[in-house]
PDB file of N, CA and C in Angstrom:
ATOM      1  N   MET K   1     109.825 110.101 107.750  1.00 69.00           N
ATOM      2  CA  MET K   1     108.489 109.566 107.537  1.00 69.00           C
ATOM      3  C   MET K   1     108.151 109.686 106.055  1.00 69.00           C
ATOM      4  N   GLY K   2     107.262 108.824 105.640  1.00 91.00           N
ATOM      5  CA  GLY K   2     106.885 108.841 104.247  1.00 91.00           C
ATOM      6  C   GLY K   2     105.640 108.018 104.011  1.00 91.00           C
ATOM      7  N   VAL K   3     105.418 107.710 102.756  1.00 95.00           N
ATOM      8  CA  VAL K   3     104.268 106.930 102.350  1.00 95.00           C
ATOM      9  C   VAL K   3     104.763 105.666 101.654  1.00 95.00           C
ATOM     10  N   SER K   4     104.105 104.555 101.924  1.00 96.00           N
ATOM     11  CA  SER K   4     104.367 103.303 101.215  1.00 96.00           C
ATOM     12  C   SER K   4     103.219 103.078 100.245  1.00 96.00           C
ATOM     13  N   ILE K   5     103.556 102.814  99.014  1.00 96.00           N
ATOM     14  CA  ILE K   5     102.585 102.683  97.939  1.00 96.00           C
ATOM     15  C   ILE K   5     102.612 101.237  97.444  1.00 96.00           C
ATOM     16  N   TYR K   6     101.430 100.625  97.360  1.00 95.00           N
ATOM     17  CA  TYR K   6     101.312  99.234  96.922  1.00 95.00           C
ATOM     18  C   TYR K   6     100.260  99.133  95.824  1.00 95.00           C
ATOM     19  N   LEU K   7     100.581  98.426  94.775  1.00 96.00           N
ATOM     20  CA  LEU K   7      99.619  98.081  93.742  1.00 96.00           C
ATOM     21  C   LEU K   7      99.405  96.580  93.859  1.00 96.00           C
ATOM     22  N   LYS K   8      98.158  96.194  94.126  1.00 95.00           N
ATOM     23  CA  LYS K   8      97.854  94.785  94.353  1.00 95.00           C
ATOM     24  C   LYS K   8      96.870  94.281  93.311  1.00 95.00           C
ATOM     25  N   ASP K   9      97.182  93.132  92.783  1.00 92.00           N
ATOM     26  CA  ASP K   9      96.342  92.467  91.794  1.00 92.00           C
ATOM     27  C   ASP K   9      95.804  91.181  92.420  1.00 92.00           C
ATOM     28  N   VAL K  10      94.558  90.862  92.163  1.00 87.00           N
ATOM     29  CA  VAL K  10      93.922  89.690  92.765  1.00 87.00           C
ATOM     30  C   VAL K  10      94.711  88.418  92.477  1.00 87.00           C
ATOM     31  N   GLU K  11      95.139  88.257  91.255  1.00 86.00           N
ATOM     32  CA  GLU K  11      95.826  87.028  90.865  1.00 86.00           C
ATOM     33  C   GLU K  11      97.306  86.997  91.262  1.00 86.00           C
ATOM     34  N   HIS K  12      97.919  88.172  91.390  1.00 85.00           N
ATOM     35  CA  HIS K  12      99.366  88.223  91.592  1.00 85.00           C
ATOM     36  C   HIS K  12      99.784  88.881  92.904  1.00 85.00           C
ATOM     37  N   ASP K  13      98.844  89.254  93.749  1.00 93.00           N
ATOM     38  CA  ASP K  13      99.108  89.946  95.012  1.00 93.00           C
ATOM     39  C   ASP K  13      99.822  91.274  94.753  1.00 93.00           C
ATOM     40  N   THR K  14     100.889  91.582  95.438  1.00 95.00           N
ATOM     41  CA  THR K  14     101.568  92.872  95.277  1.00 95.00           C
ATOM     42  C   THR K  14     102.430  92.839  94.017  1.00 95.00           C
ATOM     43  N   VAL K  15     102.121  93.732  93.078  1.00 96.00           N
ATOM     44  CA  VAL K  15     102.858  93.792  91.816  1.00 96.00           C
ATOM     45  C   VAL K  15     103.735  95.038  91.730  1.00 96.00           C
ATOM     46  N   PHE K  16     103.580  95.945  92.710  1.00 97.00           N
ATOM     47  CA  PHE K  16     104.402  97.159  92.760  1.00 97.00           C
ATOM     48  C   PHE K  16     104.429  97.640  94.199  1.00 97.00           C
ATOM     49  N   GLN K  17     105.612  98.090  94.632  1.00 97.00           N
ATOM     50  CA  GLN K  17     105.745  98.683  95.954  1.00 97.00           C
ATOM     51  C   GLN K  17     106.823  99.753  95.877  1.00 97.00           C
ATOM     52  N   ALA K  18     106.553 100.900  96.480  1.00 97.00           N
ATOM     53  CA  ALA K  18     107.537 101.985  96.535  1.00 97.00           C
ATOM     54  C   ALA K  18     107.302 102.805  97.788  1.00 97.00           C
ATOM     55  N   ASP K  19     108.327 103.494  98.218  1.00 96.00           N
ATOM     56  CA  ASP K  19     108.242 104.401  99.358  1.00 96.00           C
ATOM     57  C   ASP K  19     108.690 105.782  98.910  1.00 96.00           C
ATOM     58  N   LEU K  20     107.957 106.791  99.351  1.00 97.00           N
ATOM     59  CA  LEU K  20     108.309 108.180  99.055  1.00 97.00           C
ATOM     60  C   LEU K  20     108.324 108.985 100.345  1.00 97.00           C
ATOM     61  N   THR K  21     109.251 109.900 100.440  1.00 96.00           N
ATOM     62  CA  THR K  21     109.288 110.809 101.570  1.00 96.00           C
ATOM     63  C   THR K  21     108.151 111.830 101.449  1.00 96.00           C
ATOM     64  N   HIS K  22     107.644 112.231 102.597  1.00 96.00           N
ATOM     65  CA  HIS K  22     106.600 113.266 102.590  1.00 96.00           C
ATOM     66  C   HIS K  22     107.121 114.590 102.038  1.00 96.00           C
ATOM     67  N   ASN K  23     108.434 114.758 101.959  1.00 96.00           N
ATOM     68  CA  ASN K  23     109.007 115.982 101.396  1.00 96.00           C
ATOM     69  C   ASN K  23     108.619 116.185  99.931  1.00 96.00           C
ATOM     70  N   LEU K  24     108.164 115.132  99.270  1.00 97.00           N
ATOM     71  CA  LEU K  24     107.797 115.240  97.856  1.00 97.00           C
ATOM     72  C   LEU K  24     106.320 115.565  97.649  1.00 97.00           C
ATOM     73  N   ARG K  25     105.568 115.715  98.730  1.00 96.00           N
ATOM     74  CA  ARG K  25     104.140 116.042  98.609  1.00 96.00           C
ATOM     75  C   ARG K  25     103.889 117.343  97.847  1.00 96.00           C
ATOM     76  N   PRO K  26     104.637 118.429  98.115  1.00 97.00           N
ATOM     77  CA  PRO K  26     104.391 119.665  97.360  1.00 97.00           C
ATOM     78  C   PRO K  26     104.587 119.494  95.853  1.00 97.00           C
ATOM     79  N   MET K  27     105.594 118.731  95.466  1.00 98.00           N
ATOM     80  CA  MET K  27     105.842 118.493  94.052  1.00 98.00           C
ATOM     81  C   MET K  27     104.723 117.638  93.450  1.00 98.00           C
ATOM     82  N   ALA K  28     104.304 116.610  94.182  1.00 97.00           N
ATOM     83  CA  ALA K  28     103.209 115.755  93.710  1.00 97.00           C
ATOM     84  C   ALA K  28     101.910 116.550  93.602  1.00 97.00           C
ATOM     85  N   LEU K  29     101.683 117.462  94.541  1.00 97.00           N
ATOM     86  CA  LEU K  29     100.500 118.321  94.485  1.00 97.00           C
ATOM     87  C   LEU K  29     100.557 119.223  93.255  1.00 97.00           C
ATOM     88  N   ALA K  30     101.711 119.798  92.992  1.00 98.00           N
ATOM     89  CA  ALA K  30     101.868 120.722  91.866  1.00 98.00           C
ATOM     90  C   ALA K  30     101.610 120.045  90.518  1.00 98.00           C
ATOM     91  N   CYS K  31     101.953 118.763  90.396  1.00 98.00           N
ATOM     92  CA  CYS K  31     101.730 118.079  89.116  1.00 98.00           C
ATOM     93  C   CYS K  31     100.429 117.286  89.096  1.00 98.00           C
ATOM     94  N   GLY K  32      99.677 117.339  90.203  1.00 97.00           N
ATOM     95  CA  GLY K  32      98.339 116.749  90.210  1.00 97.00           C
ATOM     96  C   GLY K  32      98.236 115.289  90.609  1.00 97.00           C
ATOM     97  N   ILE K  33      99.298 114.731  91.216  1.00 97.00           N
ATOM     98  CA  ILE K  33      99.232 113.312  91.566  1.00 97.00           C
ATOM     99  C   ILE K  33      99.325 113.049  93.072  1.00 97.00           C
ATOM    100  N   ARG K  34      99.257 114.083  93.888  1.00 96.00           N
ATOM    101  CA  ARG K  34      99.362 113.896  95.335  1.00 96.00           C
ATOM    102  C   ARG K  34      98.269 112.986  95.869  1.00 96.00           C
ATOM    103  N   GLU K  35      97.039 113.192  95.457  1.00 95.00           N
ATOM    104  CA  GLU K  35      95.928 112.370  95.955  1.00 95.00           C
ATOM    105  C   GLU K  35      96.070 110.909  95.566  1.00 95.00           C
ATOM    106  N   ILE K  36      96.718 110.657  94.445  1.00 95.00           N
ATOM    107  CA  ILE K  36      96.945 109.271  94.024  1.00 95.00           C
ATOM    108  C   ILE K  36      97.975 108.615  94.940  1.00 95.00           C
ATOM    109  N   LEU K  37      99.086 109.300  95.167  1.00 95.00           N
ATOM    110  CA  LEU K  37     100.197 108.706  95.901  1.00 95.00           C
ATOM    111  C   LEU K  37     100.057 108.784  97.414  1.00 95.00           C
ATOM    112  N   TRP K  38      99.255 109.724  97.897  1.00 95.00           N
ATOM    113  CA  TRP K  38      99.107 109.874  99.345  1.00 95.00           C
ATOM    114  C   TRP K  38      97.683 109.656  99.832  1.00 95.00           C
ATOM    115  N   GLY K  39      96.740 109.402  98.935  1.00 91.00           N
ATOM    116  CA  GLY K  39      95.366 109.312  99.393  1.00 91.00           C
ATOM    117  C   GLY K  39      94.581 108.115  98.921  1.00 91.00           C
ATOM    118  N   SER K  40      95.231 107.185  98.266  1.00 87.00           N
ATOM    119  CA  SER K  40      94.509 106.042  97.707  1.00 87.00           C
ATOM    120  C   SER K  40      94.423 104.891  98.695  1.00 87.00           C
ATOM    121  N   TYR K  41      93.257 104.292  98.735  1.00 90.00           N
ATOM    122  CA  TYR K  41      93.104 103.071  99.519  1.00 90.00           C
ATOM    123  C   TYR K  41      92.075 102.192  98.821  1.00 90.00           C
ATOM    124  N   GLY K  42      92.587 101.302  98.001  1.00 90.00           N
ATOM    125  CA  GLY K  42      91.717 100.387  97.282  1.00 90.00           C
ATOM    126  C   GLY K  42      91.140 100.959  96.006  1.00 90.00           C
ATOM    127  N   ASP K  43      91.736 102.049  95.510  1.00 91.00           N
ATOM    128  CA  ASP K  43      91.258 102.636  94.258  1.00 91.00           C
ATOM    129  C   ASP K  43      91.676 101.760  93.079  1.00 91.00           C
ATOM    130  N   SER K  44      90.770 101.561  92.151  1.00 94.00           N
ATOM    131  CA  SER K  44      91.066 100.793  90.948  1.00 94.00           C
ATOM    132  C   SER K  44      91.946 101.613  90.015  1.00 94.00           C
ATOM    133  N   VAL K  45      92.791 100.933  89.281  1.00 93.00           N
ATOM    134  CA  VAL K  45      93.675 101.574  88.325  1.00 93.00           C
ATOM    135  C   VAL K  45      92.899 102.512  87.396  1.00 93.00           C
ATOM    136  N   SER K  46      91.741 102.073  86.966  1.00 91.00           N
ATOM    137  CA  SER K  46      90.942 102.880  86.039  1.00 91.00           C
ATOM    138  C   SER K  46      90.506 104.217  86.648  1.00 91.00           C
ATOM    139  N   ASP K  47      90.509 104.311  87.988  1.00 93.00           N
ATOM    140  CA  ASP K  47      90.108 105.548  88.654  1.00 93.00           C
ATOM    141  C   ASP K  47      91.164 106.649  88.577  1.00 93.00           C
ATOM    142  N   PHE K  48      92.418 106.282  88.336  1.00 94.00           N
ATOM    143  CA  PHE K  48      93.470 107.300  88.408  1.00 94.00           C
ATOM    144  C   PHE K  48      94.498 107.256  87.290  1.00 94.00           C
ATOM    145  N   ILE K  49      94.412 106.316  86.389  1.00 95.00           N
ATOM    146  CA  ILE K  49      95.466 106.151  85.385  1.00 95.00           C
ATOM    147  C   ILE K  49      95.616 107.389  84.492  1.00 95.00           C
ATOM    148  N   ASP K  50      94.531 108.027  84.107  1.00 97.00           N
ATOM    149  CA  ASP K  50      94.623 109.232  83.264  1.00 97.00           C
ATOM    150  C   ASP K  50      95.280 110.381  84.017  1.00 97.00           C
ATOM    151  N   THR K  51      94.916 110.550  85.280  1.00 97.00           N
ATOM    152  CA  THR K  51      95.503 111.612  86.096  1.00 97.00           C
ATOM    153  C   THR K  51      96.992 111.368  86.310  1.00 97.00           C
ATOM    154  N   LEU K  52      97.360 110.132  86.561  1.00 97.00           N
ATOM    155  CA  LEU K  52      98.775 109.792  86.735  1.00 97.00           C
ATOM    156  C   LEU K  52      99.544 110.059  85.448  1.00 97.00           C
ATOM    157  N   ASN K  53      98.989 109.688  84.342  1.00 98.00           N
ATOM    158  CA  ASN K  53      99.618 109.931  83.042  1.00 98.00           C
ATOM    159  C   ASN K  53      99.798 111.433  82.800  1.00 98.00           C
ATOM    160  N   ASP K  54      98.778 112.223  83.111  1.00 98.00           N
ATOM    161  CA  ASP K  54      98.861 113.682  82.948  1.00 98.00           C
ATOM    162  C   ASP K  54      99.941 114.274  83.852  1.00 98.00           C
ATOM    163  N   GLY K  55     100.018 113.782  85.091  1.00 98.00           N
ATOM    164  CA  GLY K  55     101.034 114.272  86.021  1.00 98.00           C
ATOM    165  C   GLY K  55     102.441 113.982  85.542  1.00 98.00           C
ATOM    166  N   ILE K  56     102.655 112.793  85.025  1.00 98.00           N
ATOM    167  CA  ILE K  56     103.970 112.425  84.492  1.00 98.00           C
ATOM    168  C   ILE K  56     104.307 113.299  83.293  1.00 98.00           C
ATOM    169  N   HIS K  57     103.335 113.520  82.436  1.00 98.00           N
ATOM    170  CA  HIS K  57     103.551 114.387  81.279  1.00 98.00           C
ATOM    171  C   HIS K  57     103.982 115.781  81.733  1.00 98.00           C
ATOM    172  N   SER K  58     103.319 116.316  82.735  1.00 98.00           N
ATOM    173  CA  SER K  58     103.664 117.635  83.256  1.00 98.00           C
ATOM    174  C   SER K  58     105.065 117.641  83.860  1.00 98.00           C
ATOM    175  N   LEU K  59     105.404 116.607  84.628  1.00 98.00           N
ATOM    176  CA  LEU K  59     106.744 116.513  85.206  1.00 98.00           C
ATOM    177  C   LEU K  59     107.820 116.533  84.118  1.00 98.00           C
ATOM    178  N   LYS K  60     107.572 115.826  83.037  1.00 98.00           N
ATOM    179  CA  LYS K  60     108.553 115.757  81.949  1.00 98.00           C
ATOM    180  C   LYS K  60     108.599 117.039  81.121  1.00 98.00           C
ATOM    181  N   LYS K  61     107.458 117.691  80.985  1.00 98.00           N
ATOM    182  CA  LYS K  61     107.380 118.903  80.160  1.00 98.00           C
ATOM    183  C   LYS K  61     108.023 120.109  80.850  1.00 98.00           C
ATOM    184  N   TYR K  62     107.917 120.171  82.173  1.00 97.00           N
ATOM    185  CA  TYR K  62     108.419 121.322  82.925  1.00 97.00           C
ATOM    186  C   TYR K  62     109.389 120.896  84.025  1.00 97.00           C
ATOM    187  N   PRO K  63     110.457 120.185  83.688  1.00 97.00           N
ATOM    188  CA  PRO K  63     111.332 119.652  84.729  1.00 97.00           C
ATOM    189  C   PRO K  63     111.950 120.719  85.636  1.00 97.00           C
ATOM    190  N   ILE K  64     112.341 121.827  85.081  1.00 97.00           N
ATOM    191  CA  ILE K  64     112.992 122.866  85.887  1.00 97.00           C
ATOM    192  C   ILE K  64     112.032 123.417  86.934  1.00 97.00           C
ATOM    193  N   SER K  65     110.781 123.600  86.556  1.00 96.00           N
ATOM    194  CA  SER K  65     109.788 124.096  87.516  1.00 96.00           C
ATOM    195  C   SER K  65     109.637 123.140  88.689  1.00 96.00           C
ATOM    196  N   TYR K  66     109.638 121.851  88.418  1.00 97.00           N
ATOM    197  CA  TYR K  66     109.480 120.867  89.479  1.00 97.00           C
ATOM    198  C   TYR K  66     110.776 120.664  90.262  1.00 97.00           C
ATOM    199  N   GLN K  67     111.914 120.757  89.586  1.00 97.00           N
ATOM    200  CA  GLN K  67     113.190 120.615  90.283  1.00 97.00           C
ATOM    201  C   GLN K  67     113.379 121.725  91.317  1.00 97.00           C
ATOM    202  N   ARG K  68     112.766 122.861  91.083  1.00 96.00           N
ATOM    203  CA  ARG K  68     112.819 123.951  92.066  1.00 96.00           C
ATOM    204  C   ARG K  68     112.108 123.572  93.366  1.00 96.00           C
ATOM    205  N   LEU K  69     111.252 122.553  93.301  1.00 97.00           N
ATOM    206  CA  LEU K  69     110.539 122.081  94.489  1.00 97.00           C
ATOM    207  C   LEU K  69     111.278 120.955  95.208  1.00 97.00           C
ATOM    208  N   ASN K  70     112.486 120.619  94.739  1.00 97.00           N
ATOM    209  CA  ASN K  70     113.274 119.606  95.433  1.00 97.00           C
ATOM    210  C   ASN K  70     113.449 120.026  96.884  1.00 97.00           C
ATOM    211  N   PRO K  71     113.303 119.107  97.815  1.00 94.00           N
ATOM    212  CA  PRO K  71     113.452 119.438  99.238  1.00 94.00           C
ATOM    213  C   PRO K  71     114.852 119.975  99.551  1.00 94.00           C
ATOM    214  N   ALA K  72     114.907 121.046 100.301  1.00 93.00           N
ATOM    215  CA  ALA K  72     116.178 121.670 100.667  1.00 93.00           C
ATOM    216  C   ALA K  72     117.058 120.736 101.494  1.00 93.00           C
ATOM    217  N   ASN K  73     116.441 119.827 102.246  1.00 93.00           N
ATOM    218  CA  ASN K  73     117.218 118.931 103.098  1.00 93.00           C
ATOM    219  C   ASN K  73     117.796 117.738 102.331  1.00 93.00           C
ATOM    220  N   GLY K  74     117.495 117.633 101.031  1.00 91.00           N
ATOM    221  CA  GLY K  74     118.053 116.560 100.212  1.00 91.00           C
ATOM    222  C   GLY K  74     117.317 115.231 100.291  1.00 91.00           C
ATOM    223  N   TRP K  75     116.265 115.159 101.088  1.00 94.00           N
ATOM    224  CA  TRP K  75     115.487 113.928 101.208  1.00 94.00           C
ATOM    225  C   TRP K  75     114.410 113.929 100.137  1.00 94.00           C
ATOM    226  N   GLY K  76     114.629 113.184  99.077  1.00 94.00           N
ATOM    227  CA  GLY K  76     113.685 113.144  97.958  1.00 94.00           C
ATOM    228  C   GLY K  76     114.136 114.082  96.855  1.00 94.00           C
ATOM    229  N   SER K  77     113.627 113.825  95.643  1.00 97.00           N
ATOM    230  CA  SER K  77     113.996 114.659  94.504  1.00 97.00           C
ATOM    231  C   SER K  77     112.979 114.486  93.373  1.00 97.00           C
ATOM    232  N   TYR K  78     113.064 115.391  92.419  1.00 97.00           N
ATOM    233  CA  TYR K  78     112.262 115.329  91.203  1.00 97.00           C
ATOM    234  C   TYR K  78     112.438 113.966  90.535  1.00 97.00           C
ATOM    235  N   GLU K  79     113.691 113.531  90.429  1.00 97.00           N
ATOM    236  CA  GLU K  79     113.994 112.274  89.746  1.00 97.00           C
ATOM    237  C   GLU K  79     113.330 111.081  90.440  1.00 97.00           C
ATOM    238  N   VAL K  80     113.335 111.093  91.752  1.00 97.00           N
ATOM    239  CA  VAL K  80     112.713 109.996  92.503  1.00 97.00           C
ATOM    240  C   VAL K  80     111.209 109.969  92.256  1.00 97.00           C
ATOM    241  N   LEU K  81     110.559 111.122  92.355  1.00 98.00           N
ATOM    242  CA  LEU K  81     109.111 111.176  92.134  1.00 98.00           C
ATOM    243  C   LEU K  81     108.764 110.722  90.720  1.00 98.00           C
ATOM    244  N   LEU K  82     109.492 111.205  89.742  1.00 98.00           N
ATOM    245  CA  LEU K  82     109.236 110.827  88.349  1.00 98.00           C
ATOM    246  C   LEU K  82     109.430 109.322  88.151  1.00 98.00           C
ATOM    247  N   GLU K  83     110.495 108.772  88.698  1.00 98.00           N
ATOM    248  CA  GLU K  83     110.754 107.335  88.545  1.00 98.00           C
ATOM    249  C   GLU K  83     109.639 106.492  89.173  1.00 98.00           C
ATOM    250  N   VAL K  84     109.227 106.837  90.372  1.00 98.00           N
ATOM    251  CA  VAL K  84     108.161 106.082  91.033  1.00 98.00           C
ATOM    252  C   VAL K  84     106.866 106.197  90.234  1.00 98.00           C
ATOM    253  N   ALA K  85     106.527 107.406  89.801  1.00 98.00           N
ATOM    254  CA  ALA K  85     105.291 107.611  89.037  1.00 98.00           C
ATOM    255  C   ALA K  85     105.318 106.829  87.726  1.00 98.00           C
ATOM    256  N   GLU K  86     106.434 106.859  87.022  1.00 98.00           N
ATOM    257  CA  GLU K  86     106.542 106.125  85.751  1.00 98.00           C
ATOM    258  C   GLU K  86     106.465 104.610  85.975  1.00 98.00           C
ATOM    259  N   ASN K  87     107.133 104.123  86.995  1.00 98.00           N
ATOM    260  CA  ASN K  87     107.088 102.682  87.277  1.00 98.00           C
ATOM    261  C   ASN K  87     105.678 102.246  87.682  1.00 98.00           C
ATOM    262  N   LEU K  88     105.008 103.090  88.473  1.00 97.00           N
ATOM    263  CA  LEU K  88     103.630 102.786  88.850  1.00 97.00           C
ATOM    264  C   LEU K  88     102.732 102.749  87.626  1.00 97.00           C
ATOM    265  N   LEU K  89     102.866 103.724  86.744  1.00 97.00           N
ATOM    266  CA  LEU K  89     102.046 103.764  85.533  1.00 97.00           C
ATOM    267  C   LEU K  89     102.270 102.518  84.674  1.00 97.00           C
ATOM    268  N   GLU K  90     103.523 102.111  84.535  1.00 97.00           N
ATOM    269  CA  GLU K  90     103.836 100.909  83.759  1.00 97.00           C
ATOM    270  C   GLU K  90     103.115  99.685  84.332  1.00 97.00           C
ATOM    271  N   LYS K  91     103.129  99.556  85.654  1.00 97.00           N
ATOM    272  CA  LYS K  91     102.452  98.421  86.294  1.00 97.00           C
ATOM    273  C   LYS K  91     100.932  98.533  86.170  1.00 97.00           C
ATOM    274  N   CYS K  92     100.422  99.753  86.143  1.00 96.00           N
ATOM    275  CA  CYS K  92      98.976  99.945  85.956  1.00 96.00           C
ATOM    276  C   CYS K  92      98.531  99.406  84.595  1.00 96.00           C
ATOM    277  N   TYR K  93      99.330  99.666  83.579  1.00 96.00           N
ATOM    278  CA  TYR K  93      99.004  99.142  82.250  1.00 96.00           C
ATOM    279  C   TYR K  93      99.156  97.625  82.207  1.00 96.00           C
ATOM    280  N   GLN K  94     100.128  97.123  82.933  1.00 96.00           N
ATOM    281  CA  GLN K  94     100.381  95.684  82.953  1.00 96.00           C
ATOM    282  C   GLN K  94      99.313  94.933  83.741  1.00 96.00           C
ATOM    283  N   TYR K  95      98.768  95.569  84.791  1.00 95.00           N
ATOM    284  CA  TYR K  95      97.764  94.936  85.655  1.00 95.00           C
ATOM    285  C   TYR K  95      96.532  95.841  85.765  1.00 95.00           C
ATOM    286  N   PRO K  96      95.721  95.902  84.726  1.00 94.00           N
ATOM    287  CA  PRO K  96      94.601  96.849  84.683  1.00 94.00           C
ATOM    288  C   PRO K  96      93.490  96.594  85.704  1.00 94.00           C
ATOM    289  N   THR K  97      93.480  95.455  86.369  1.00 93.00           N
ATOM    290  CA  THR K  97      92.460  95.191  87.392  1.00 93.00           C
ATOM    291  C   THR K  97      92.999  95.388  88.795  1.00 93.00           C
ATOM    292  N   ALA K  98      94.227  95.856  88.894  1.00 96.00           N
ATOM    293  CA  ALA K  98      94.857  96.044  90.211  1.00 96.00           C
ATOM    294  C   ALA K  98      94.239  97.219  90.968  1.00 96.00           C
ATOM    295  N   LYS K  99      94.522  97.249  92.263  1.00 96.00           N
ATOM    296  CA  LYS K  99      94.056  98.323  93.132  1.00 96.00           C
ATOM    297  C   LYS K  99      95.255  98.927  93.859  1.00 96.00           C
ATOM    298  N   LEU K 100      95.153 100.237  94.140  1.00 96.00           N
ATOM    299  CA  LEU K 100      96.250 100.980  94.761  1.00 96.00           C
ATOM    300  C   LEU K 100      95.949 101.235  96.237  1.00 96.00           C
ATOM    301  N   TYR K 101      96.978 101.016  97.062  1.00 95.00           N
ATOM    302  CA  TYR K 101      96.874 101.253  98.497  1.00 95.00           C
ATOM    303  C   TYR K 101      98.077 102.090  98.934  1.00 95.00           C
ATOM    304  N   CYS K 102      97.821 103.097  99.762  1.00 93.00           N
ATOM    305  CA  CYS K 102      98.887 103.945 100.282  1.00 93.00           C
ATOM    306  C   CYS K 102      98.799 103.981 101.799  1.00 93.00           C
ATOM    307  N   ASN K 103      99.910 103.695 102.444  1.00 89.00           N
ATOM    308  CA  ASN K 103      99.993 103.743 103.907  1.00 89.00           C
ATOM    309  C   ASN K 103     100.838 104.934 104.308  1.00 89.00           C
ATOM    310  N   ASN K 104     100.196 105.914 104.926  1.00 73.00           N
ATOM    311  CA  ASN K 104     100.922 107.107 105.359  1.00 73.00           C
ATOM    312  C   ASN K 104     101.520 106.899 106.729  1.00 73.00           C
TER     313      ASN K 104
END
């Protein structure tokens, strides 16, 4: 089980889609982006872009601390969370009027 994340823009419909395993929730919580990736429904990019940026910065600054939170069962990883977060942030800058939806 996991979460499906969609960034939708009025003019372009879905501009980003990703799936994350729920095993990455503790890591997302630790870096401050869990509510963005698991709790958004129609939130505007402007509502979370700074928090997402801060979370990515923390992930990059303290990789070993976050890698220790990698799921023991091998489903999900630090690298996956970082990649999804970075790709989402890139699309947020590209589509500043988009809205984020997460289906748990």
